[in-house]
Coordinates of C-alpha atoms in Angstrom, one line a residue:
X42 CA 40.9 -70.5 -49.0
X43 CA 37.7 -68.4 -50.4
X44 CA 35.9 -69.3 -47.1
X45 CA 38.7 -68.8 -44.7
X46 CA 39.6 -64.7 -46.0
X47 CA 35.8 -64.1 -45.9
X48 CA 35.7 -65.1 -42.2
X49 CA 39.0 -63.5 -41.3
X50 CA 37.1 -60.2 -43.3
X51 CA 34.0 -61.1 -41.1
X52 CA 36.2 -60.5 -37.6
X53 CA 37.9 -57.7 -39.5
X54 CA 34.4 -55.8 -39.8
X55 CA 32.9 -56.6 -36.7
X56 CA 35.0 -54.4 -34.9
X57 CA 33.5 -50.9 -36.9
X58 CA 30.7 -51.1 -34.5
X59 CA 32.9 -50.8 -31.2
X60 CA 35.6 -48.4 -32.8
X61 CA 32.3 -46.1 -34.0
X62 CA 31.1 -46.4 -30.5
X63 CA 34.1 -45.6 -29.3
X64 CA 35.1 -42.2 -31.1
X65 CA 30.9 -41.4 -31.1
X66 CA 31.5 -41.3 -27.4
X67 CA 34.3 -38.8 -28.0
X68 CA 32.6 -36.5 -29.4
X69 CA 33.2 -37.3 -33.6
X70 CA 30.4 -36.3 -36.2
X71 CA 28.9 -39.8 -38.1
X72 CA 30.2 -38.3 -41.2
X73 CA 33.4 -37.8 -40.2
X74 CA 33.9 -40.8 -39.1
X75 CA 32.6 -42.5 -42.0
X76 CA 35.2 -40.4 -44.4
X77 CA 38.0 -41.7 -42.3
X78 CA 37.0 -44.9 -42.3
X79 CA 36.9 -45.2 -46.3
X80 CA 40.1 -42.6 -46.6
X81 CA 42.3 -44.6 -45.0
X82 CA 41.9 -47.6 -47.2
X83 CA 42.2 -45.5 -50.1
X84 CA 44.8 -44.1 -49.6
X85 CA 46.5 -47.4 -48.6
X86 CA 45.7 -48.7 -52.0
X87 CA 47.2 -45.8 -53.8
X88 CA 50.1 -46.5 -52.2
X89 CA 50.3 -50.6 -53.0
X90 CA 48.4 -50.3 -56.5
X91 CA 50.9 -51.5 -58.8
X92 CA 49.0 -50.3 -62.2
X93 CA 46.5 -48.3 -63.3
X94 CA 43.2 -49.6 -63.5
X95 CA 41.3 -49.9 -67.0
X96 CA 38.5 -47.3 -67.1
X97 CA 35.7 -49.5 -68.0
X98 CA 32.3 -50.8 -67.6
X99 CA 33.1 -52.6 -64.9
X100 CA 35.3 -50.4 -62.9
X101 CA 32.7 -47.1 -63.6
X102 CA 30.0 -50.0 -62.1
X103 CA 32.3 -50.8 -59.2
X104 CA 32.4 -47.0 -58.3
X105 CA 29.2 -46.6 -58.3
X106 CA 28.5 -50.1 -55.8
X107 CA 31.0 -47.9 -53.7
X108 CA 29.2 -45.1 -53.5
X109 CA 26.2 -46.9 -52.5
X110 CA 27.6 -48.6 -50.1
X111 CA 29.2 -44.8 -48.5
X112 CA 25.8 -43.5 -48.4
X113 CA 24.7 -47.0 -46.6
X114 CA 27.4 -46.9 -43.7
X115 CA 26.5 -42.7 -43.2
X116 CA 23.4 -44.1 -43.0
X117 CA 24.7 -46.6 -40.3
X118 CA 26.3 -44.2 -38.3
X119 CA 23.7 -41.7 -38.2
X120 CA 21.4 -44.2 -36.9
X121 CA 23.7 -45.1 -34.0
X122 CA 23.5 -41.0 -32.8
X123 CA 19.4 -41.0 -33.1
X124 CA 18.5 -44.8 -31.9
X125 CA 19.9 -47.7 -29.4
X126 CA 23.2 -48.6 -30.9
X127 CA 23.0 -52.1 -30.1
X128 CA 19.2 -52.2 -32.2
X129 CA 20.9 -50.8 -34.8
X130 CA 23.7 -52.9 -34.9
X131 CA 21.7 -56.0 -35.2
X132 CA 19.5 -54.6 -37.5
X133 CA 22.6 -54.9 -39.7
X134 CA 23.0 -58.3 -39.4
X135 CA 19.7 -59.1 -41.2
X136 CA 21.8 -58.5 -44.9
X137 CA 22.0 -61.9 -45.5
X138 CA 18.2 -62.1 -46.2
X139 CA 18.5 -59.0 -48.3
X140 CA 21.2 -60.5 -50.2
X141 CA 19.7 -63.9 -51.5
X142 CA 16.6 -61.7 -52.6
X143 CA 18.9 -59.0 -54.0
X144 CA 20.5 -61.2 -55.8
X145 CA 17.4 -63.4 -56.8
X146 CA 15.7 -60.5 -58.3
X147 CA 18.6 -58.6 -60.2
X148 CA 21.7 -60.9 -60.5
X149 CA 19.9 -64.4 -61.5
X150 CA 20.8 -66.4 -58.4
X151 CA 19.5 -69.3 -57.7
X152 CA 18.3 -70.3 -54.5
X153 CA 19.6 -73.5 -52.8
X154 CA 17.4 -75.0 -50.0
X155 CA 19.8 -75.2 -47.6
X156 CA 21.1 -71.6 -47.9
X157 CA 17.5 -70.7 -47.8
X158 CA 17.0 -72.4 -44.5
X159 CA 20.2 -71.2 -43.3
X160 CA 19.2 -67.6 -44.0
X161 CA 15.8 -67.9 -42.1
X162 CA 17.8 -69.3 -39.3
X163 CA 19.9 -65.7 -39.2
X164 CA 17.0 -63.6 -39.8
X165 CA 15.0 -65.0 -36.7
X166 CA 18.4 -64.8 -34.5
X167 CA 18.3 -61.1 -35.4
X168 CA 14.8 -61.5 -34.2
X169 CA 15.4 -62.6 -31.1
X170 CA 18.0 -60.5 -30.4
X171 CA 16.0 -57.6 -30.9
X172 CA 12.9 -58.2 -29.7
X173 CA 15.3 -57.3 -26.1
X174 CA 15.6 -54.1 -27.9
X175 CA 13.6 -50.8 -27.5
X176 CA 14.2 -49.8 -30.7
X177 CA 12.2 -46.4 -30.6
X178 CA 12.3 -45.6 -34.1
X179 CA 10.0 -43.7 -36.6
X180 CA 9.5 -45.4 -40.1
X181 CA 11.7 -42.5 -41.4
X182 CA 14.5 -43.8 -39.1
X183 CA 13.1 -47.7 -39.4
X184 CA 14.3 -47.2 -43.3
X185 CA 17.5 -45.4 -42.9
X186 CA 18.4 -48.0 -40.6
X187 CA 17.8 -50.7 -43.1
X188 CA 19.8 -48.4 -45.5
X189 CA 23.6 -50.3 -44.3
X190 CA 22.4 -54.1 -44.7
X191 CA 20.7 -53.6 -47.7
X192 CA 23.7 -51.9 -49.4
X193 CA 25.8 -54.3 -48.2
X194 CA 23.5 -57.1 -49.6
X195 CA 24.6 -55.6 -52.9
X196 CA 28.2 -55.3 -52.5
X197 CA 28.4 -59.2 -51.7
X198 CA 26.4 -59.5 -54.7
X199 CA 28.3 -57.1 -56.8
X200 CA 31.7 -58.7 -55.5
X201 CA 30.7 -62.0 -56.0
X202 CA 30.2 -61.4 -60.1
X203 CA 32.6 -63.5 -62.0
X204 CA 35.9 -61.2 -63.5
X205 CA 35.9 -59.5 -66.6
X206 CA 38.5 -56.9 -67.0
X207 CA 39.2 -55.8 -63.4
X208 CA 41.1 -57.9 -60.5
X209 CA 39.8 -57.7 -57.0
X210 CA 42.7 -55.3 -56.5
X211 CA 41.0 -52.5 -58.7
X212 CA 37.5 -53.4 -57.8
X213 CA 38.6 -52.7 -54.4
X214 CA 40.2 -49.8 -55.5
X215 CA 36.7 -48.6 -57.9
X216 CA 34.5 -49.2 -54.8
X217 CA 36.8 -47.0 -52.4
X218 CA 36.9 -44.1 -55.2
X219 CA 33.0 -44.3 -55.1
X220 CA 33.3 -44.2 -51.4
X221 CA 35.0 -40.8 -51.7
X222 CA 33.1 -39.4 -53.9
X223 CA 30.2 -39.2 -52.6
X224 CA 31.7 -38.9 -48.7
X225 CA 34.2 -36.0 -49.1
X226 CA 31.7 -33.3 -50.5
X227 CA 28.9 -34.6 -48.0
X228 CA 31.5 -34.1 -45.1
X229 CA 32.7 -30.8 -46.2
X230 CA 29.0 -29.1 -47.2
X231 CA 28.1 -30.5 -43.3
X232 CA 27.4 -28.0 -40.5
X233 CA 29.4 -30.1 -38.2
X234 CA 33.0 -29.3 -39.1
X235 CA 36.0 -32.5 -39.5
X236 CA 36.2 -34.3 -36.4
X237 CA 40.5 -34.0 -35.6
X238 CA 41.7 -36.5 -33.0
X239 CA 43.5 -34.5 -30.1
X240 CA 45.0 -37.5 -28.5
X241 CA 47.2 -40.7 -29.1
X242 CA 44.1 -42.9 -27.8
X243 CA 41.7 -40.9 -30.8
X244 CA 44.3 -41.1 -33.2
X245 CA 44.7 -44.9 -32.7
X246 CA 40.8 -45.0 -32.9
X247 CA 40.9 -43.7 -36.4
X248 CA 43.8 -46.0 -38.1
X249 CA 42.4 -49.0 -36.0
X250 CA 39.0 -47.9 -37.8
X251 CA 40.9 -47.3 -41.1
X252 CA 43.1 -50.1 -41.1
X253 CA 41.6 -53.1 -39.5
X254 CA 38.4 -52.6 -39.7
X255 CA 38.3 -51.7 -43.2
X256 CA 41.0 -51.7 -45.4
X257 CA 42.2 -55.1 -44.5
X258 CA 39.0 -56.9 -44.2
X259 CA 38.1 -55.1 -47.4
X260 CA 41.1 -56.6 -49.3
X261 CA 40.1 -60.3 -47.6
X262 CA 36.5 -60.4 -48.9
X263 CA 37.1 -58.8 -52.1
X264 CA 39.8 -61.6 -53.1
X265 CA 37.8 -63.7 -50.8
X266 CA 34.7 -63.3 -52.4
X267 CA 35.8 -64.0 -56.1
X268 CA 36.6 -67.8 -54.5
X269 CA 33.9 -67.9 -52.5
X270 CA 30.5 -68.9 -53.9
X271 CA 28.1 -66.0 -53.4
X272 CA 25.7 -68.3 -51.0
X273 CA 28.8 -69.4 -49.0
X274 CA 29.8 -66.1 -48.7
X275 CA 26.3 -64.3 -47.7
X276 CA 26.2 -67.1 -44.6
X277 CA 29.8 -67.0 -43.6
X278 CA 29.6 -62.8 -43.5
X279 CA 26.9 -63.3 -40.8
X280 CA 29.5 -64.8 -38.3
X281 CA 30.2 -60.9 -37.9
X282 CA 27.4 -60.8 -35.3
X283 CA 29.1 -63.0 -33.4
X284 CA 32.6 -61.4 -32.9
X285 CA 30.9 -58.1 -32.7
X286 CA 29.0 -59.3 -29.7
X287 CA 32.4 -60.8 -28.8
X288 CA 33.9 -57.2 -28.9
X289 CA 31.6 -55.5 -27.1
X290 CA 31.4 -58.1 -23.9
X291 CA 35.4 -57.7 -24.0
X292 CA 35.9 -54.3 -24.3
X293 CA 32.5 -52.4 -23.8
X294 CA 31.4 -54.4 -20.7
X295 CA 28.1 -55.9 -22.8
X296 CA 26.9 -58.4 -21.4
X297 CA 25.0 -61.3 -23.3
X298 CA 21.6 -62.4 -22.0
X299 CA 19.8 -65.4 -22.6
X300 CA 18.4 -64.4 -26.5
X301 CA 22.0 -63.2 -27.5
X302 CA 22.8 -66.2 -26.6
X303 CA 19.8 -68.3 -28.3
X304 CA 20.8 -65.6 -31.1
X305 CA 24.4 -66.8 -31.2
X306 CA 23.5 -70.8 -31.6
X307 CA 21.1 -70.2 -34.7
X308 CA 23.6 -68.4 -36.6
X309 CA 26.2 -70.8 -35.9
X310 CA 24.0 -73.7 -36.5
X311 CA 23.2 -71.8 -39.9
X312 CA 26.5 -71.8 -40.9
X313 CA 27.3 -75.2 -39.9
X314 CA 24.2 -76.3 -42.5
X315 CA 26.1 -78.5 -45.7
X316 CA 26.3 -76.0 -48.5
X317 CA 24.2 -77.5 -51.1
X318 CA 25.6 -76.7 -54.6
X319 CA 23.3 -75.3 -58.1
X320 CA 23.9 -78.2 -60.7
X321 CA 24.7 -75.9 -63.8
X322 CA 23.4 -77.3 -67.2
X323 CA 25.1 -78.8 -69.4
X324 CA 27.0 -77.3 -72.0
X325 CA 26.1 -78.8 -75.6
X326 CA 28.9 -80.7 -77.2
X327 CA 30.5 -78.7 -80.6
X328 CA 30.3 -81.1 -83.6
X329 CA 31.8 -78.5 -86.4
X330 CA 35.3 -79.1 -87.0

């Protein structure tokens, strides 16, 4: 069931690309766009939370993965204004790389040799795919771009972390109160004022944005996650290329050439690779009465 709400969150995200496109085009600031994006959710779990959440360790840690992962989309949709959209987009899809090293280096996961392989697989279909790209970009802008799929290396990682005290409800709920704090005072100290939609189409932009492209895929991988191995989740996520080049052929006229295509098969091939499990040691037997 772990598997199946990750992928359903997968689809769920791909479509933030195409809705940022789409209000970008209409003339909304990045950082507005990002604050409605992570408003809407919150609010909607304001409304459904059914208790107060324990201020803990582990909710004030969940805050601040939230946070990080605010500053990582602003950095997402900066990047689409100042380089090609579509060589930032699949830029993004390099995080499952940055996730099995994340969490190599500061969660203690162990590497299977198949998720390994699997990873590699994505990383050179991202390579492919851009290597069609003129990507144009400064190492200044080269690093803010990066700034996305690394911090959402860490959320998987983050989400992925066995329960203590807090359900995937108030984690959820932690990581959208970190969102907000750090996007509300950036969005109101910006020159560019709020971005207000005028229109029935813009409005429907913003709670499609809100809604389906974040609250409920957020609810999906955060439960989704917790029943999910963190491997298995990393390598399912990355199916997200795949509907967001979906999207974009459908409803942006994209079409996909001959590497997207190349780019397609090796990330479906690496999920498709056997997921091999970490044989955990053995616990040592109690003897004292």
């Amino acid at each position: 069931m772990g598997m199946w709400m990750v992928l359903a969150a997968a689809l769920g995200f791909s479509s933030n690309p195409l809705l940022a496109q789409l209000l970008l085009s209409q003339g909304f600031s990045p950082d507005s766009i990002t604050l409605y994006r992570f408003a809407i959710p919150t609010l909607v779990m304001l409304l459904l939370l059914k208790k107060r959440p324990v201020l803990d360790g582990e909710f004030l840690r969940f805050i601040a993965v939230g946070g990080l992962s605010a500053l990582g989309m602003l950095a997402f949709m900066s990047s689409l204004t100042n380089l090609e959209p579509n060589a930032v987009i699949l830029t993004y899809y390099a995080y499952p790389m940055f996730a099995i090293l994340i969490g190599w280096l500061c969660f203690n996961k162990a590497m299977s040799r198949n998720r390994m392989i699997a990873a590699m697989l994505i990383a050179i279909a991202v390579g492919i795919m851009q290597e069609s790209q003129d990507f144009g970009a400064s190492w200044l802008d080269f690093m803010v771009c990066l700034a996305a799929p690394v911090s959402f290396a860490v959320v998987i990682n983050m989400f992925s972390l066995p329960q203590k005290t807090q359900d995937a409800t108030a984690r959820m709920f932690a990581a959208l109160l970190g969102h907000m704090v750090i996007l509300a005072p950036i969005t109101l100290l910006s020159s560019n004022t709020l971005s207000m939609p005028t229109s029935f189409d813009q409005l429907w932009l913003i709670l499609a944005l809100g809604v389906f492209s974040a609250a409920l895929p957020q609810y999906l991988f955060s439960r989704g996650a917790q029943l999910a191995d963190m491997e298995q989740t990393t390598m399912i996520s990355s199916c997200e290329v795949v509907f967001a080049l979906g999207l974009a052929w459908i409803f942006l006229g994209d079409e996909m050439n001959q590497s997207d295509v190349m780019a397609t098969a090796l990330i479906l091939l690496a999920g498709l690779i056997r997921y091999e499990g970490i044989p955990q040691p053995e616990r040592a037997t109690d003897t004292h009465a």
